[in-house]
Short mmCIF file of N, CA, C and O in Angstrom, two decimals:
data_model
loop_
_atom_site.label_atom_id
_atom_site.label_comp_id
_atom_site.label_asym_id
_atom_site.label_seq_id
_atom_site.Cartn_x
_atom_site.Cartn_y
_atom_site.Cartn_z
N UNK A 841 21.63 82.75 111.09
CA UNK A 841 20.41 83.39 111.58
C UNK A 841 19.20 82.80 110.86
O UNK A 841 19.25 82.49 109.68
N UNK A 842 18.13 82.66 111.58
CA UNK A 842 16.93 82.08 110.99
C UNK A 842 16.27 83.10 110.06
O UNK A 842 16.48 84.30 110.16
N UNK A 843 15.43 82.59 109.17
CA UNK A 843 14.74 83.47 108.24
C UNK A 843 13.81 84.42 109.00
O UNK A 843 13.73 85.59 108.69
N UNK A 844 13.14 83.93 110.03
CA UNK A 844 12.24 84.78 110.82
C UNK A 844 13.01 85.92 111.48
O UNK A 844 12.58 87.07 111.45
N UNK A 845 14.17 85.61 112.04
CA UNK A 845 14.98 86.66 112.68
C UNK A 845 15.47 87.66 111.64
O UNK A 845 15.50 88.86 111.88
N UNK A 846 15.85 87.14 110.46
CA UNK A 846 16.32 88.02 109.39
C UNK A 846 15.23 89.00 108.97
O UNK A 846 15.49 90.18 108.78
N UNK A 847 13.99 88.52 108.82
CA UNK A 847 12.90 89.39 108.40
C UNK A 847 12.65 90.49 109.43
O UNK A 847 12.31 91.60 109.08
N UNK A 848 12.82 90.18 110.71
CA UNK A 848 12.55 91.17 111.75
C UNK A 848 13.61 92.27 111.79
O UNK A 848 13.32 93.39 112.14
N UNK A 849 14.83 91.95 111.42
CA UNK A 849 15.91 92.91 111.57
C UNK A 849 16.37 93.50 110.23
O UNK A 849 17.45 94.05 110.13
N UNK A 850 15.54 93.36 109.20
CA UNK A 850 15.95 93.85 107.89
C UNK A 850 14.96 94.84 107.32
O UNK A 850 13.83 94.96 107.77
N UNK A 851 15.42 95.53 106.32
CA UNK A 851 14.65 96.53 105.59
C UNK A 851 14.78 96.19 104.11
O UNK A 851 15.79 95.62 103.69
N UNK A 852 13.79 96.54 103.33
CA UNK A 852 13.89 96.40 101.88
C UNK A 852 14.50 97.65 101.28
O UNK A 852 14.24 98.77 101.75
N UNK A 853 15.32 97.45 100.25
CA UNK A 853 15.99 98.55 99.56
C UNK A 853 15.79 98.39 98.06
O UNK A 853 15.73 97.27 97.55
N UNK A 854 15.73 99.53 97.41
CA UNK A 854 15.64 99.58 95.95
C UNK A 854 16.97 100.09 95.42
O UNK A 854 17.51 101.08 95.93
N UNK A 855 17.50 99.42 94.41
CA UNK A 855 18.75 99.83 93.77
C UNK A 855 18.47 100.09 92.30
O UNK A 855 17.92 99.24 91.60
N UNK A 856 18.84 101.28 91.84
CA UNK A 856 18.77 101.65 90.43
C UNK A 856 20.21 101.90 89.98
O UNK A 856 20.87 102.79 90.51
N UNK A 857 20.69 101.07 89.07
CA UNK A 857 22.09 101.15 88.64
C UNK A 857 22.16 101.22 87.11
O UNK A 857 22.27 100.20 86.44
N UNK A 858 22.08 102.45 86.57
CA UNK A 858 22.20 102.57 85.12
C UNK A 858 23.65 102.32 84.68
O UNK A 858 24.58 102.54 85.46
N UNK A 859 23.79 101.84 83.48
CA UNK A 859 25.14 101.61 82.95
C UNK A 859 25.76 102.93 82.47
O UNK A 859 25.04 103.87 82.12
N UNK A 860 27.08 102.93 82.44
CA UNK A 860 27.77 104.02 81.76
C UNK A 860 27.35 104.00 80.30
O UNK A 860 26.92 102.95 79.78
N UNK A 861 27.50 105.12 79.62
CA UNK A 861 27.06 105.23 78.23
C UNK A 861 28.22 105.43 77.25
O UNK A 861 27.98 105.69 76.08
N UNK A 862 29.45 105.28 77.73
CA UNK A 862 30.59 105.44 76.83
C UNK A 862 30.61 104.29 75.82
O UNK A 862 29.91 103.29 75.96
N UNK A 863 31.44 104.44 74.81
CA UNK A 863 31.48 103.50 73.69
C UNK A 863 31.74 102.05 74.11
O UNK A 863 31.19 101.13 73.53
N UNK A 864 32.56 101.83 75.13
CA UNK A 864 32.90 100.47 75.53
C UNK A 864 32.03 99.88 76.62
O UNK A 864 32.22 98.73 77.02
N UNK A 865 31.04 100.64 77.10
CA UNK A 865 30.25 100.20 78.26
C UNK A 865 29.50 98.89 78.01
O UNK A 865 29.52 97.99 78.85
N UNK A 866 28.85 98.77 76.86
CA UNK A 866 28.06 97.58 76.60
C UNK A 866 28.96 96.34 76.47
O UNK A 866 28.62 95.27 76.98
N UNK A 867 30.10 96.50 75.86
CA UNK A 867 31.05 95.39 75.74
C UNK A 867 31.54 94.95 77.12
O UNK A 867 31.67 93.74 77.38
N UNK A 868 31.78 95.91 78.01
CA UNK A 868 32.19 95.56 79.39
C UNK A 868 31.09 94.77 80.09
O UNK A 868 31.36 93.79 80.78
N UNK A 869 29.85 95.20 79.91
CA UNK A 869 28.72 94.50 80.53
C UNK A 869 28.69 93.04 80.07
O UNK A 869 28.60 92.12 80.88
N UNK A 870 28.73 92.84 78.76
CA UNK A 870 28.63 91.48 78.22
C UNK A 870 29.80 90.61 78.66
O UNK A 870 29.62 89.42 78.94
N UNK A 871 30.98 91.20 78.76
CA UNK A 871 32.19 90.46 79.14
C UNK A 871 32.08 89.87 80.55
O UNK A 871 32.49 88.74 80.79
N UNK A 872 31.53 90.62 81.49
CA UNK A 872 31.49 90.16 82.88
C UNK A 872 30.11 89.66 83.31
O UNK A 872 29.94 89.22 84.45
N UNK A 873 29.16 89.65 82.40
CA UNK A 873 27.78 89.27 82.73
C UNK A 873 27.67 87.87 83.35
O UNK A 873 26.95 87.71 84.35
N UNK A 874 28.35 86.84 82.82
CA UNK A 874 28.21 85.51 83.44
C UNK A 874 28.60 85.51 84.93
O UNK A 874 27.91 84.92 85.76
N UNK A 875 29.68 86.21 85.28
CA UNK A 875 30.12 86.28 86.68
C UNK A 875 29.09 87.05 87.52
O UNK A 875 28.79 86.68 88.65
N UNK A 876 28.56 88.15 86.95
CA UNK A 876 27.54 88.93 87.65
C UNK A 876 26.32 88.06 87.95
O UNK A 876 25.79 88.07 89.06
N UNK A 877 25.85 87.31 86.95
CA UNK A 877 24.65 86.48 87.12
C UNK A 877 24.89 85.36 88.13
O UNK A 877 23.99 85.03 88.91
N UNK A 878 26.08 84.80 88.13
CA UNK A 878 26.43 83.75 89.10
C UNK A 878 26.35 84.30 90.53
O UNK A 878 25.76 83.67 91.42
N UNK A 879 26.90 85.48 90.73
CA UNK A 879 26.86 86.12 92.05
C UNK A 879 25.42 86.48 92.43
O UNK A 879 24.99 86.26 93.57
N UNK A 880 24.67 87.03 91.47
CA UNK A 880 23.29 87.42 91.75
C UNK A 880 22.45 86.21 92.14
O UNK A 880 21.65 86.28 93.07
N UNK A 881 22.64 85.09 91.46
CA UNK A 881 21.89 83.88 91.79
C UNK A 881 22.18 83.43 93.22
O UNK A 881 21.26 83.06 93.96
N UNK A 882 23.43 83.52 93.64
CA UNK A 882 23.79 83.15 95.01
C UNK A 882 23.07 84.06 96.01
O UNK A 882 22.60 83.60 97.06
N UNK A 883 22.98 85.35 95.70
CA UNK A 883 22.30 86.30 96.59
C UNK A 883 20.79 86.08 96.61
O UNK A 883 20.14 86.27 97.64
N UNK A 884 20.22 85.66 95.48
CA UNK A 884 18.80 85.30 95.43
C UNK A 884 18.57 84.06 96.29
O UNK A 884 17.64 84.01 97.10
N UNK A 885 19.44 83.07 96.14
CA UNK A 885 19.32 81.83 96.91
C UNK A 885 19.39 82.07 98.41
O UNK A 885 18.77 81.36 99.19
N UNK A 886 20.15 83.09 98.82
CA UNK A 886 20.27 83.43 100.25
C UNK A 886 19.13 84.32 100.73
O UNK A 886 19.06 84.67 101.91
N UNK A 887 18.25 84.75 99.82
CA UNK A 887 17.12 85.60 100.20
C UNK A 887 17.49 87.07 100.33
O UNK A 887 16.70 87.85 100.87
N UNK A 888 18.67 87.46 99.86
CA UNK A 888 19.11 88.86 99.96
C UNK A 888 18.52 89.68 98.81
O UNK A 888 17.91 90.72 99.03
N UNK A 889 18.69 89.20 97.57
CA UNK A 889 18.04 89.84 96.44
C UNK A 889 16.66 89.22 96.30
O UNK A 889 16.53 88.00 96.17
N UNK A 890 15.63 90.06 96.37
CA UNK A 890 14.25 89.60 96.24
C UNK A 890 13.84 89.53 94.78
O UNK A 890 13.14 88.62 94.37
N UNK A 891 14.23 90.52 94.02
CA UNK A 891 14.00 90.52 92.58
C UNK A 891 15.04 91.45 91.97
O UNK A 891 15.46 92.42 92.59
N UNK A 892 15.47 91.11 90.79
CA UNK A 892 16.46 91.94 90.12
C UNK A 892 16.45 91.63 88.64
O UNK A 892 15.96 90.58 88.22
N UNK A 893 16.99 92.55 87.87
CA UNK A 893 17.07 92.30 86.45
C UNK A 893 17.63 93.49 85.70
O UNK A 893 17.98 94.51 86.28
N UNK A 894 17.70 93.29 84.40
CA UNK A 894 18.28 94.30 83.52
C UNK A 894 17.23 95.30 83.07
O UNK A 894 16.07 94.96 82.88
N UNK A 895 17.69 96.52 82.89
CA UNK A 895 16.88 97.56 82.26
C UNK A 895 17.17 97.50 80.76
O UNK A 895 18.33 97.35 80.37
N UNK A 896 16.13 97.62 79.96
CA UNK A 896 16.26 97.49 78.51
C UNK A 896 16.06 98.84 77.85
O UNK A 896 15.14 99.59 78.20
N UNK A 897 16.92 99.14 76.90
CA UNK A 897 16.78 100.36 76.10
C UNK A 897 15.40 100.32 75.43
O UNK A 897 15.12 99.37 74.68
N UNK A 898 14.53 101.30 75.69
CA UNK A 898 13.19 101.28 75.09
C UNK A 898 13.20 101.16 73.56
O UNK A 898 12.28 100.57 72.99
N UNK A 899 14.24 101.67 72.93
CA UNK A 899 14.33 101.59 71.47
C UNK A 899 14.49 100.15 70.98
O UNK A 899 14.22 99.86 69.82
N UNK A 900 14.92 99.25 71.87
CA UNK A 900 15.13 97.86 71.48
C UNK A 900 14.11 96.92 72.12
O UNK A 900 14.23 95.70 72.01
N UNK A 901 13.10 97.48 72.78
CA UNK A 901 12.11 96.68 73.52
C UNK A 901 11.48 95.58 72.66
O UNK A 901 11.28 94.46 73.13
N UNK A 902 11.15 95.88 71.42
CA UNK A 902 10.44 94.92 70.58
C UNK A 902 11.36 94.24 69.56
O UNK A 902 10.87 93.48 68.72
N UNK A 903 12.65 94.50 69.65
CA UNK A 903 13.56 93.84 68.72
C UNK A 903 14.02 92.51 69.30
O UNK A 903 13.89 92.27 70.51
N UNK A 904 14.54 91.64 68.44
CA UNK A 904 15.03 90.34 68.93
C UNK A 904 16.22 90.50 69.85
O UNK A 904 16.37 89.77 70.81
N UNK A 905 17.07 91.48 69.55
CA UNK A 905 18.25 91.72 70.37
C UNK A 905 18.01 92.97 71.21
O UNK A 905 18.06 94.08 70.70
N UNK A 906 17.71 92.75 72.47
CA UNK A 906 17.45 93.87 73.38
C UNK A 906 18.78 94.38 73.94
O UNK A 906 19.62 93.60 74.34
N UNK A 907 18.95 95.70 73.95
CA UNK A 907 20.16 96.28 74.51
C UNK A 907 19.92 96.58 75.98
O UNK A 907 18.99 97.29 76.36
N UNK A 908 20.78 96.00 76.83
CA UNK A 908 20.68 96.21 78.28
C UNK A 908 21.41 97.50 78.65
O UNK A 908 22.51 97.75 78.18
N UNK A 909 20.76 98.33 79.48
CA UNK A 909 21.30 99.66 79.78
C UNK A 909 21.43 99.93 81.28
O UNK A 909 21.71 101.06 81.68
N UNK A 910 21.23 98.91 82.09
CA UNK A 910 21.35 99.11 83.53
C UNK A 910 20.71 97.95 84.26
O UNK A 910 20.30 96.96 83.65
N UNK A 911 20.62 98.10 85.58
CA UNK A 911 20.04 97.06 86.42
C UNK A 911 19.19 97.69 87.50
O UNK A 911 19.41 98.84 87.89
N UNK A 912 18.25 96.90 88.01
CA UNK A 912 17.49 97.31 89.18
C UNK A 912 17.35 96.09 90.08
O UNK A 912 17.26 94.97 89.61
N UNK A 913 17.37 96.34 91.38
CA UNK A 913 17.30 95.27 92.37
C UNK A 913 16.42 95.69 93.53
O UNK A 913 16.41 96.87 93.91
N UNK A 914 15.73 94.72 94.09
CA UNK A 914 15.10 94.90 95.39
C UNK A 914 15.84 93.97 96.33
O UNK A 914 15.93 92.77 96.07
N UNK A 915 16.41 94.54 97.38
CA UNK A 915 17.32 93.82 98.27
C UNK A 915 16.79 93.89 99.70
O UNK A 915 16.26 94.93 100.11
N UNK A 916 16.97 92.81 100.45
CA UNK A 916 16.64 92.82 101.87
C UNK A 916 17.96 92.79 102.64
O UNK A 916 18.79 91.90 102.42
N UNK A 917 18.15 93.77 103.50
CA UNK A 917 19.41 93.89 104.24
C UNK A 917 19.16 94.58 105.57
O UNK A 917 18.09 95.14 105.80
N UNK A 918 20.19 94.56 106.42
CA UNK A 918 20.05 95.17 107.74
C UNK A 918 20.33 96.67 107.73
O UNK A 918 19.96 97.38 108.67
N UNK A 919 20.99 97.17 106.67
CA UNK A 919 21.28 98.61 106.60
C UNK A 919 21.59 99.02 105.17
O UNK A 919 21.95 98.19 104.34
N UNK A 920 21.47 100.30 104.93
CA UNK A 920 21.80 100.84 103.61
C UNK A 920 23.29 100.64 103.32
O UNK A 920 23.69 100.42 102.19
N UNK A 921 24.12 100.69 104.37
CA UNK A 921 25.55 100.46 104.19
C UNK A 921 25.84 99.04 103.72
O UNK A 921 26.74 98.82 102.90
N UNK A 922 25.06 98.09 104.22
CA UNK A 922 25.22 96.70 103.78
C UNK A 922 24.89 96.58 102.28
O UNK A 922 25.60 95.89 101.54
N UNK A 923 23.84 97.27 101.84
CA UNK A 923 23.47 97.24 100.43
C UNK A 923 24.55 97.92 99.59
O UNK A 923 24.92 97.43 98.52
N UNK A 924 25.07 99.03 100.08
CA UNK A 924 26.13 99.75 99.37
C UNK A 924 27.34 98.84 99.19
O UNK A 924 27.92 98.78 98.09
N UNK A 925 27.74 98.11 100.22
CA UNK A 925 28.88 97.18 100.12
C UNK A 925 28.59 96.08 99.11
O UNK A 925 29.46 95.70 98.33
N UNK A 926 27.36 95.58 99.12
CA UNK A 926 26.96 94.54 98.18
C UNK A 926 27.07 95.05 96.74
O UNK A 926 27.64 94.38 95.87
N UNK A 927 26.53 96.23 96.49
CA UNK A 927 26.57 96.83 95.14
C UNK A 927 28.02 97.09 94.73
O UNK A 927 28.42 96.74 93.61
N UNK A 928 28.81 97.68 95.63
CA UNK A 928 30.19 98.05 95.29
C UNK A 928 31.11 96.84 95.14
O UNK A 928 32.20 96.97 94.61
N UNK A 929 30.67 95.67 95.60
CA UNK A 929 31.48 94.46 95.42
C UNK A 929 31.07 93.69 94.15
O UNK A 929 31.74 92.74 93.76
N UNK A 930 29.98 94.11 93.53
CA UNK A 930 29.52 93.43 92.32
C UNK A 930 30.48 93.71 91.16
O UNK A 930 31.01 94.82 91.03
N UNK A 931 30.66 92.73 90.29
CA UNK A 931 31.59 92.88 89.16
C UNK A 931 31.13 93.98 88.20
O UNK A 931 31.96 94.58 87.52
N UNK A 932 29.83 94.26 88.14
CA UNK A 932 29.38 95.37 87.29
C UNK A 932 29.90 96.71 87.83
O UNK A 932 30.19 97.62 87.07
N UNK A 933 30.03 96.82 89.15
CA UNK A 933 30.56 98.04 89.76
C UNK A 933 32.08 98.09 89.55
O UNK A 933 32.61 99.09 89.08
N UNK A 934 32.76 97.00 89.89
CA UNK A 934 34.23 97.00 89.85
C UNK A 934 34.76 97.00 88.41
O UNK A 934 35.90 97.39 88.19
N UNK A 935 33.93 96.61 87.44
CA UNK A 935 34.35 96.62 86.03
C UNK A 935 33.82 97.83 85.28
O UNK A 935 33.85 97.88 84.06
N UNK A 936 33.33 98.81 86.02
CA UNK A 936 32.83 100.06 85.42
C UNK A 936 31.74 99.84 84.39
O UNK A 936 31.74 100.45 83.32
N UNK A 937 30.79 98.98 84.74
CA UNK A 937 29.57 98.83 83.95
C UNK A 937 28.52 99.79 84.51
O UNK A 937 27.97 100.61 83.79
N UNK A 938 28.26 99.69 85.82
CA UNK A 938 27.30 100.58 86.46
C UNK A 938 27.91 101.96 86.66
O UNK A 938 29.05 102.09 87.10
N UNK A 939 27.13 102.99 86.35
CA UNK A 939 27.56 104.38 86.50
C UNK A 939 27.55 104.74 87.99
O UNK A 939 26.49 104.85 88.62
N UNK A 940 28.74 104.91 88.54
CA UNK A 940 28.90 105.14 89.98
C UNK A 940 28.27 106.46 90.44
O UNK A 940 27.84 106.58 91.58
N UNK A 941 28.20 107.44 89.57
CA UNK A 941 27.62 108.74 89.94
C UNK A 941 26.09 108.71 89.90
O UNK A 941 25.44 109.52 90.56
N UNK A 942 25.52 107.80 89.13
CA UNK A 942 24.06 107.79 88.93
C UNK A 942 23.36 106.65 89.66
O UNK A 942 22.13 106.60 89.67
N UNK A 943 24.11 105.74 90.28
CA UNK A 943 23.50 104.63 91.00
C UNK A 943 22.78 105.16 92.24
O UNK A 943 23.31 106.01 92.95
N UNK A 944 21.57 104.66 92.47
CA UNK A 944 20.73 105.09 93.60
C UNK A 944 20.41 103.87 94.46
O UNK A 944 20.00 102.83 93.95
N UNK A 945 20.60 104.02 95.76
CA UNK A 945 20.21 103.00 96.74
C UNK A 945 19.33 103.71 97.77
O UNK A 945 19.76 104.69 98.37
N UNK A 946 18.12 103.20 97.96
CA UNK A 946 17.21 103.87 98.87
C UNK A 946 16.32 102.85 99.59
O UNK A 946 15.98 101.83 99.01
N UNK A 947 15.96 103.13 100.85
CA UNK A 947 15.00 102.26 101.52
C UNK A 947 13.69 102.23 100.73
O UNK A 947 13.32 103.24 100.10
N UNK A 948 13.01 101.11 100.78
CA UNK A 948 11.79 100.92 100.01
C UNK A 948 10.71 100.31 100.89
O UNK A 948 10.99 99.37 101.64
N UNK A 949 9.50 100.85 100.80
CA UNK A 949 8.36 100.28 101.51
C UNK A 949 7.27 100.00 100.48
O UNK A 949 6.80 100.91 99.80
N UNK A 950 6.93 98.74 100.32
CA UNK A 950 5.87 98.37 99.39
C UNK A 950 4.52 98.92 99.84
O UNK A 950 4.23 98.99 101.03
N UNK A 951 3.69 99.28 98.89
CA UNK A 951 2.38 99.84 99.20
C UNK A 951 1.37 98.76 99.59
O UNK A 951 0.42 99.02 100.30
N UNK A 952 1.60 97.54 99.11
CA UNK A 952 0.68 96.45 99.38
C UNK A 952 1.43 95.32 100.11
O UNK A 952 2.61 95.13 99.90
N UNK A 953 0.71 94.57 100.94
CA UNK A 953 1.39 93.48 101.68
C UNK A 953 1.88 92.37 100.74
O UNK A 953 1.39 92.20 99.68
#
């Protein structure tokens, strides 16, 4: 499908995916992070992920070693179900990094063009 056709038939979505907070959560994140980033880059290259990144623990914001505590994404897709499948197929989801009960996926409309 062409990019123009894709833009006409898609919606923007916001994903908020905080990490689990159990003792092993951060180690799980770091273990699978390279695979997660590889997949995310492919989705950026396809124009599906518009912007995404890690959420940083505010207590570590100014330290050299920032602790990552979740992720947020802006995704372009044809339906919320498509975004849900994308999130649920991510290694952070399948490796129990993202908190499945607290993850939020919602349609998003930017205020400015």
